[in-house]
Tab-separated table of C-alpha atoms in Angstrom:
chain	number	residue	atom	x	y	z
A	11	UNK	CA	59.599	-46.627	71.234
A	12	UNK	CA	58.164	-44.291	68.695
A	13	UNK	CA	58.579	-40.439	70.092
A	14	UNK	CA	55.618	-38.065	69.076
A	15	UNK	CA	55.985	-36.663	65.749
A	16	UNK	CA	54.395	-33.011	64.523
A	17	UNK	CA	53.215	-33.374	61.502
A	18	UNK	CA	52.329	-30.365	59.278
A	19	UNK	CA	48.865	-29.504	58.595
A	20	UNK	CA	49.144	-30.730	55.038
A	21	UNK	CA	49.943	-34.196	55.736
A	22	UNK	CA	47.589	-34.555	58.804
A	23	UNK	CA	44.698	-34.160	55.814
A	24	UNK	CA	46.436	-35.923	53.578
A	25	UNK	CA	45.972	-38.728	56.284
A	26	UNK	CA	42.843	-38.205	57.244
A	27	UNK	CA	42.086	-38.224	53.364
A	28	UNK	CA	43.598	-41.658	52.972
A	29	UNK	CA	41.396	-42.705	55.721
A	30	UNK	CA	38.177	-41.920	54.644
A	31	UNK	CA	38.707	-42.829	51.350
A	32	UNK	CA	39.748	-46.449	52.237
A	33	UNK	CA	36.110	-46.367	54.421
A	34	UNK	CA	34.419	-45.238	51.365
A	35	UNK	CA	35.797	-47.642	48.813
A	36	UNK	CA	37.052	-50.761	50.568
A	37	UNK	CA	33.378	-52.558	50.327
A	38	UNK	CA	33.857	-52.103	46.540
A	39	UNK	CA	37.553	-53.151	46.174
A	40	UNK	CA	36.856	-56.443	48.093
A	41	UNK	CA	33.923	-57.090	46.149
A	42	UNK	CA	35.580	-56.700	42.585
A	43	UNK	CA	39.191	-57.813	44.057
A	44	UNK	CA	38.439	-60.126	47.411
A	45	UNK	CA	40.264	-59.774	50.444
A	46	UNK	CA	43.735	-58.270	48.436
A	47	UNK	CA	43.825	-55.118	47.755
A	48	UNK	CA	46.983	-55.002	45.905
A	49	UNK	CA	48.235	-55.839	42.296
A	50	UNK	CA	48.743	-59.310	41.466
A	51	UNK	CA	51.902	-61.195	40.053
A	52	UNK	CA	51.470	-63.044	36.288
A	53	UNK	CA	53.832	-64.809	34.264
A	54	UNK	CA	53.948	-62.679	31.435
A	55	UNK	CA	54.653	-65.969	28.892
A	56	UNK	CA	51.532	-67.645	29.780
A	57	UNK	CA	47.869	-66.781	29.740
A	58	UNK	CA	46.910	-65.001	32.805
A	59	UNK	CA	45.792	-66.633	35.803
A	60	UNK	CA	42.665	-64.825	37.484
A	61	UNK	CA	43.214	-62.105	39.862
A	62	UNK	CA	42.655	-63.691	43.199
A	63	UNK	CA	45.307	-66.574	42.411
A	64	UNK	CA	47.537	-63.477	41.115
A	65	UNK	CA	47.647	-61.663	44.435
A	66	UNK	CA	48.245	-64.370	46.086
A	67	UNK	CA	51.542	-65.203	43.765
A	68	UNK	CA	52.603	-61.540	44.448
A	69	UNK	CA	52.664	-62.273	48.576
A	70	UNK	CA	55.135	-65.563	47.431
A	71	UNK	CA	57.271	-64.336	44.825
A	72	UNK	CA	57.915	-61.237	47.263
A	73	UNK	CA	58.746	-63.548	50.170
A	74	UNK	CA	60.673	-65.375	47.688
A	75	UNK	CA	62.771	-62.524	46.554
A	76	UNK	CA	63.505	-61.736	49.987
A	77	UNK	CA	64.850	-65.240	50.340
A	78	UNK	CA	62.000	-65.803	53.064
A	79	UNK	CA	61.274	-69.024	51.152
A	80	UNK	CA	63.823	-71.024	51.194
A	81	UNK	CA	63.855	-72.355	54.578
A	82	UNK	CA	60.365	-72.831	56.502
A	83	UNK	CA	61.743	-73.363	59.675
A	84	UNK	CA	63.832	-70.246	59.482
A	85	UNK	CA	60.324	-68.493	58.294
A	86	UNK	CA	59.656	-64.611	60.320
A	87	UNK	CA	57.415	-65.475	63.725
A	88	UNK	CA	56.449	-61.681	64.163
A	89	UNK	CA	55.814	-59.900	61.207
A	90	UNK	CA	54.061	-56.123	60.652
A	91	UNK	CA	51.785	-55.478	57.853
A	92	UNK	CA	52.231	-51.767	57.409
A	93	UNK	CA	49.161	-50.768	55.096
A	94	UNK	CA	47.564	-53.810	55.239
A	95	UNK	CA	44.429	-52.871	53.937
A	96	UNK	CA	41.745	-55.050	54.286
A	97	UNK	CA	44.306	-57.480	56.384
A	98	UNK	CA	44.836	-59.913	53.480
A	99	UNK	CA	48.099	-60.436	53.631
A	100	UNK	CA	48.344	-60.389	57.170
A	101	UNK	CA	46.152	-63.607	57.554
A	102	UNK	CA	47.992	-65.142	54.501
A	103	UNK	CA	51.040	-64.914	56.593
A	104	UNK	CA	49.357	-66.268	59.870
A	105	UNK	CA	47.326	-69.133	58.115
A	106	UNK	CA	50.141	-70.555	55.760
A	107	UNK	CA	53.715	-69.491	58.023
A	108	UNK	CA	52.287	-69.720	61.310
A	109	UNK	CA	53.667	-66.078	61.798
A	110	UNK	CA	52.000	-63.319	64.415
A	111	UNK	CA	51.229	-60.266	62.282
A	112	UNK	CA	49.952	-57.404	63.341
A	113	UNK	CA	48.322	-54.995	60.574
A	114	UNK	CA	47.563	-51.582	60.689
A	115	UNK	CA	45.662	-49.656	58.416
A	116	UNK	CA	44.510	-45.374	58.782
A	117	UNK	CA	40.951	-47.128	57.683
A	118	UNK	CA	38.843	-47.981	60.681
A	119	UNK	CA	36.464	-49.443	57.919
A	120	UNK	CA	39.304	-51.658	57.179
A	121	UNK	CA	40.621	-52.755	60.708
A	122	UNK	CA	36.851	-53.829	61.413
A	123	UNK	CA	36.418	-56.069	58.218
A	124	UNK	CA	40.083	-57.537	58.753
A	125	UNK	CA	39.235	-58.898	62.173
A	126	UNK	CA	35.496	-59.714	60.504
A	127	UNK	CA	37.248	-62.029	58.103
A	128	UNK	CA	39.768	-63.195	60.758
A	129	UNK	CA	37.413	-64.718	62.812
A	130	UNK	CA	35.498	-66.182	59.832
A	131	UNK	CA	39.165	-67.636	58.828
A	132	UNK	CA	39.633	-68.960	62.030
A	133	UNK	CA	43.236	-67.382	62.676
A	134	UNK	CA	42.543	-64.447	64.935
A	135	UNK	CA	44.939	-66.477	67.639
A	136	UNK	CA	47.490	-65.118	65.277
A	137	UNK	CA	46.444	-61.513	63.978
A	138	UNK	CA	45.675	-58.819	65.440
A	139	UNK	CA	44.835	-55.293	63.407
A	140	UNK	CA	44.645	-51.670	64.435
A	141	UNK	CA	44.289	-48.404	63.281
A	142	UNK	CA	47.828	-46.977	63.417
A	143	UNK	CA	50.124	-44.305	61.573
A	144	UNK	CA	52.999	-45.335	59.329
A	145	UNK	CA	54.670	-42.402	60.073
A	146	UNK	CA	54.536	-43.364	64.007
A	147	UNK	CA	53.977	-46.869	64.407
A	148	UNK	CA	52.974	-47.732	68.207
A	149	UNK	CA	55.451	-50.083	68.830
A	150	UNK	CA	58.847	-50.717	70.383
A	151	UNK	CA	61.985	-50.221	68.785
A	152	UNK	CA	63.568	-53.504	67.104
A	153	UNK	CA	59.757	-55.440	68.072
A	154	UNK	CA	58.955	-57.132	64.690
A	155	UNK	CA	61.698	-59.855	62.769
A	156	UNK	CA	59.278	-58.970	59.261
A	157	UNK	CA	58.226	-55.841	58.341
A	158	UNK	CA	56.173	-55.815	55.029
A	159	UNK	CA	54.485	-53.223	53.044
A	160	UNK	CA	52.699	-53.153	50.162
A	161	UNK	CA	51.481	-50.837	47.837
A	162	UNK	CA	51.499	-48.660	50.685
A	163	UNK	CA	54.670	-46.058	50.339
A	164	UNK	CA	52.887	-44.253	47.361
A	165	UNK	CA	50.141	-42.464	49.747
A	166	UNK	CA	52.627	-41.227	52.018
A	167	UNK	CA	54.404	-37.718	51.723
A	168	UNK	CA	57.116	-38.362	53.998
A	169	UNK	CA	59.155	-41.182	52.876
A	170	UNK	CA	62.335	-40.721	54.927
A	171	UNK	CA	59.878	-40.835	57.838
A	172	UNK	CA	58.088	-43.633	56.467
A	173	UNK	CA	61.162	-45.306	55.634
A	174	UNK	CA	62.499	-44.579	59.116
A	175	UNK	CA	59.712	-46.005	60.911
A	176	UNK	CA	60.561	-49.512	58.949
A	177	UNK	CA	63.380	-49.468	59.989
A	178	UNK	CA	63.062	-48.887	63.441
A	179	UNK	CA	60.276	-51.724	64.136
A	180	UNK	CA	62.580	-54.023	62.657
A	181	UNK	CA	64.538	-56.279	64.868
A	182	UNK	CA	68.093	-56.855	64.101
A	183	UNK	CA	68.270	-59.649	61.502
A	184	UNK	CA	64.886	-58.613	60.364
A	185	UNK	CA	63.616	-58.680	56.710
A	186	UNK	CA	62.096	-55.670	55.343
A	187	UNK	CA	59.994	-55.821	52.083
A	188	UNK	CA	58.354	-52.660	50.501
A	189	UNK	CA	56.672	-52.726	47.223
A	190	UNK	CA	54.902	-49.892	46.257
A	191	UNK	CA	53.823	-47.708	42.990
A	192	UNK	CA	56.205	-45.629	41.148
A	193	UNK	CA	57.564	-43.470	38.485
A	194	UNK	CA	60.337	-44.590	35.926
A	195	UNK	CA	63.972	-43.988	36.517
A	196	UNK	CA	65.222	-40.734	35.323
A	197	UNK	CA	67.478	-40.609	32.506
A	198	UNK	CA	71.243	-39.157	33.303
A	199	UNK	CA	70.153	-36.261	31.700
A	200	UNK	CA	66.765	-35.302	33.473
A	201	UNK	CA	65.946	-33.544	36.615
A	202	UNK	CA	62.262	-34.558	36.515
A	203	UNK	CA	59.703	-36.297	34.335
A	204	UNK	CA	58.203	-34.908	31.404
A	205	UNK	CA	55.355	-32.491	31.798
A	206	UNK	CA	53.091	-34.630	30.259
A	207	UNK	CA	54.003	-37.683	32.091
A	208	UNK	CA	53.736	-35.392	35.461
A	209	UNK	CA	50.171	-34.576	34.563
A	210	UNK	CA	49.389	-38.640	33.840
A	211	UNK	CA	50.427	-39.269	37.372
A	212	UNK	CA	48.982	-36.453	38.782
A	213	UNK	CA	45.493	-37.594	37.432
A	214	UNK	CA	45.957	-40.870	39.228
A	215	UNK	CA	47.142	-39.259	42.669
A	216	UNK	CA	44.189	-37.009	43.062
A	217	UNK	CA	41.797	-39.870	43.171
A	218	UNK	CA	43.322	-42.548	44.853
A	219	UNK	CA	45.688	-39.774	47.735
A	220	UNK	CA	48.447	-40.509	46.346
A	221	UNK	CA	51.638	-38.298	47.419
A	222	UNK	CA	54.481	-37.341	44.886
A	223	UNK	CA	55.713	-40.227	43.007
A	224	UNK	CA	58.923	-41.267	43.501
A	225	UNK	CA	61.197	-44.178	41.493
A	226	UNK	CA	62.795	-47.349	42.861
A	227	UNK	CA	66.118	-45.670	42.804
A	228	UNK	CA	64.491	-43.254	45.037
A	229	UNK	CA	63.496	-45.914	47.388
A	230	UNK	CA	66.856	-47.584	47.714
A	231	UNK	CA	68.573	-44.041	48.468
A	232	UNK	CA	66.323	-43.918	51.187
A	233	UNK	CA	67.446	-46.636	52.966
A	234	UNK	CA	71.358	-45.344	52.356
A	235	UNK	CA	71.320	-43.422	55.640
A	236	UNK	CA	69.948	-46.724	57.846
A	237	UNK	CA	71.695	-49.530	59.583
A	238	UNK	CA	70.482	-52.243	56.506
A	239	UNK	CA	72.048	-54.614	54.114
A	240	UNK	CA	71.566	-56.767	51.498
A	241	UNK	CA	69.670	-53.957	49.828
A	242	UNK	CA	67.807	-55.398	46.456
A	243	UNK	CA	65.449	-53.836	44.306
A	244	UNK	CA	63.932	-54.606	41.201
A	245	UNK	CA	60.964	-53.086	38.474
A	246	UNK	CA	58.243	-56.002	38.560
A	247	UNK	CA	56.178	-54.190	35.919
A	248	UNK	CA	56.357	-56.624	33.643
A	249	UNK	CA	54.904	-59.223	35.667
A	250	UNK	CA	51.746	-57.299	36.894
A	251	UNK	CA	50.516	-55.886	33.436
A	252	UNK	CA	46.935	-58.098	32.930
A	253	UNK	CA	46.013	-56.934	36.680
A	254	UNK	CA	44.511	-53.419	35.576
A	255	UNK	CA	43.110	-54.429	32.614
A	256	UNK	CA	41.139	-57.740	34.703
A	257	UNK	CA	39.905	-54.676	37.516
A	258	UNK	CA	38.406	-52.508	35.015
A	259	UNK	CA	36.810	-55.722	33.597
A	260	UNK	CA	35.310	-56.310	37.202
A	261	UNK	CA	34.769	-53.304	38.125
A	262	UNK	CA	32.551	-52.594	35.306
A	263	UNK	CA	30.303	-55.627	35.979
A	264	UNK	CA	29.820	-54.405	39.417
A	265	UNK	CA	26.342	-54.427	40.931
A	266	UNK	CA	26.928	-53.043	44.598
A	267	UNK	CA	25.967	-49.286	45.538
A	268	UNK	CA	27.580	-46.599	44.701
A	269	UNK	CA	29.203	-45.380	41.705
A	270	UNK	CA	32.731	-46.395	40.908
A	271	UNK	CA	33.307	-43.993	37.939
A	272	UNK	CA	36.269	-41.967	39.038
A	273	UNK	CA	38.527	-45.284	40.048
A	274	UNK	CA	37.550	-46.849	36.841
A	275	UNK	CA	38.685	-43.624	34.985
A	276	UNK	CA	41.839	-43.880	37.377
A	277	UNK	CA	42.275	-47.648	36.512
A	278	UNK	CA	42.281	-47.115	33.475
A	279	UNK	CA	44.901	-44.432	33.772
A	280	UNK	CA	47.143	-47.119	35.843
A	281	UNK	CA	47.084	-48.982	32.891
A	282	UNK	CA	47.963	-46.546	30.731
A	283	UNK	CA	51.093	-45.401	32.608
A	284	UNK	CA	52.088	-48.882	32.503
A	285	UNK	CA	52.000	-49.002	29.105
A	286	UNK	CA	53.749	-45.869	28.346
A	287	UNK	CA	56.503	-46.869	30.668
A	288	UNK	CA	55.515	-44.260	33.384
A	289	UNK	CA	54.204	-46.327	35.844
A	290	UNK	CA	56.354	-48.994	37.650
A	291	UNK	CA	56.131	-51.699	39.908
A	292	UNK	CA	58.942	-51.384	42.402
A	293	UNK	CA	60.118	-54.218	45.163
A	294	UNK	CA	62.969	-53.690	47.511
A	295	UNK	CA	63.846	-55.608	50.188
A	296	UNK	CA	66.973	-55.464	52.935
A	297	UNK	CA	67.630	-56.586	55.729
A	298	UNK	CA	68.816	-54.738	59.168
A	299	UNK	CA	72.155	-55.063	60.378
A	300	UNK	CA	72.278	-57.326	63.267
């Protein structure tokens, strides 16, 4: 079971910034996105799909990388949503795999809606959602055989923590997927990123609480010190580039309350970093040694 962790007074704002933030803005993101708050997945030879059908393609061609595909019978029946936002995925694995997921958010805003639109779905038998930290999930060692997390590791500070906690829900034989924001690999012959490319980044963190950016390299070297294998990562980048482009679109014909300015300015920067190459999309998945 998850021992009580101190946390410095740093991240315990950082948290608490995450939190209120995802209060304040979900309403919006669901209205311009729906009920995924997370990039979609395009086929960058053909003309892009809408968003919504996107997102969804980003949930399968994750499981699919995984492997989690290839066998329905063999498909996870307890999964965690770590970050789950407004609980999206979490249904989407309840309603179409017949898995129990549990997701956990640090937005009480969000853990209401989710079980809102699980009940309206008709699949709260098989979700559940709570407010919970990633960096001390409440709940057994080795209790989930999925843990999945998305677009979640860039907001958190402490990634060997983070990482850790994955890790240690997992059940032996488990699959772990995280797919989460990052920065380009550093060249051989760098330390760090550019200046320049340091301030694009830090732009984008200071609306959206983000922590420091980290690459996919970084990611996979954090799972060196854990009992895990088949470790596989790859840059998706490529495959998400209409999504920011199709959110600023949205978001700019928005009609609810509020003003949106600063995440359309931030949007705007995602896109950008994409562009220039400093921005990645980064998948791993592994699997804990049984």
């Amino acid at each position: 079971m998850s021992t009580m962790v101190q946390f410095s007074p740093e991240v315990v704002a950082m948290q608490e910034g995450i939190g209120k933030m995802y209060d304040a803005i979900s309403a919006f993101w669901e209205d311009i996105l729906g009920e995924h708050i997370h990039q979609g997945y395009y086929d960058p030879d053909a003309p892009p799909t809408d968003v919504r059908t996107a997102q969804f393609r980003m949930i399968d061609e994750s499981l699919r990388f995984a492997g989690l595909l290839e066998d329905p019978s063999k498909f996870p029946k307890n999964a965690i949503d770590v970050g789950c936002g407004l609980g999206g995925t979490t249904r989407y694995l309840g309603k179409k795999h017949g898995a129990k997921c549990v997701g956990v958010t640090l937005s009480p805003y969000q853990v209401q809606r989710a079980i809102e639109l699980a009940a309206a779905q008709g699949v709260s038998d098989k979700v559940s959602f709570q407010v919970a930290n990633a960096l001390n999930l409440p709940f057994p060692d080795g209790h989930f055989d999925f843990v999945w997390s998305m677009e979640c590791g860039e907001h958190i500070p402490e990634r060997e923590q983070f990482i850790s906690e994955l890790v240690r829900v997992a059940a032996p034989g488990a699959t772990i997927i995280v797919a989460a924001w990052c920065h380009r690999d550093l060249l051989s012959s760098e330390k760090s990123l550019k200046p320049s490319e340091k301030q694009h980044l830090d732009k984008i963190s200071e609306v959206y609480h983000l922590a420091e950016w980290c690459s996919i390299a970084d990611y996979v070297k954090l799972l060196k010190p854990h009992p895990v294998e088949n470790v596989k990562s790859d840059d998706w980048s490529k495959y998400i580039t209409p999504f920011w482009t199709q959110a600023i679109q949205a978001a700019l014909s928005w009609n609810g309350k509020g003003s949106p300015e600063d995440g359309i300015k931030a949007m705007g920067w995602m896109n950008e970093g994409y562009e220039k190459d400093i921005i990645k999309f980064g998948i791993v998945t592994c699997r804990k040694a049984k």
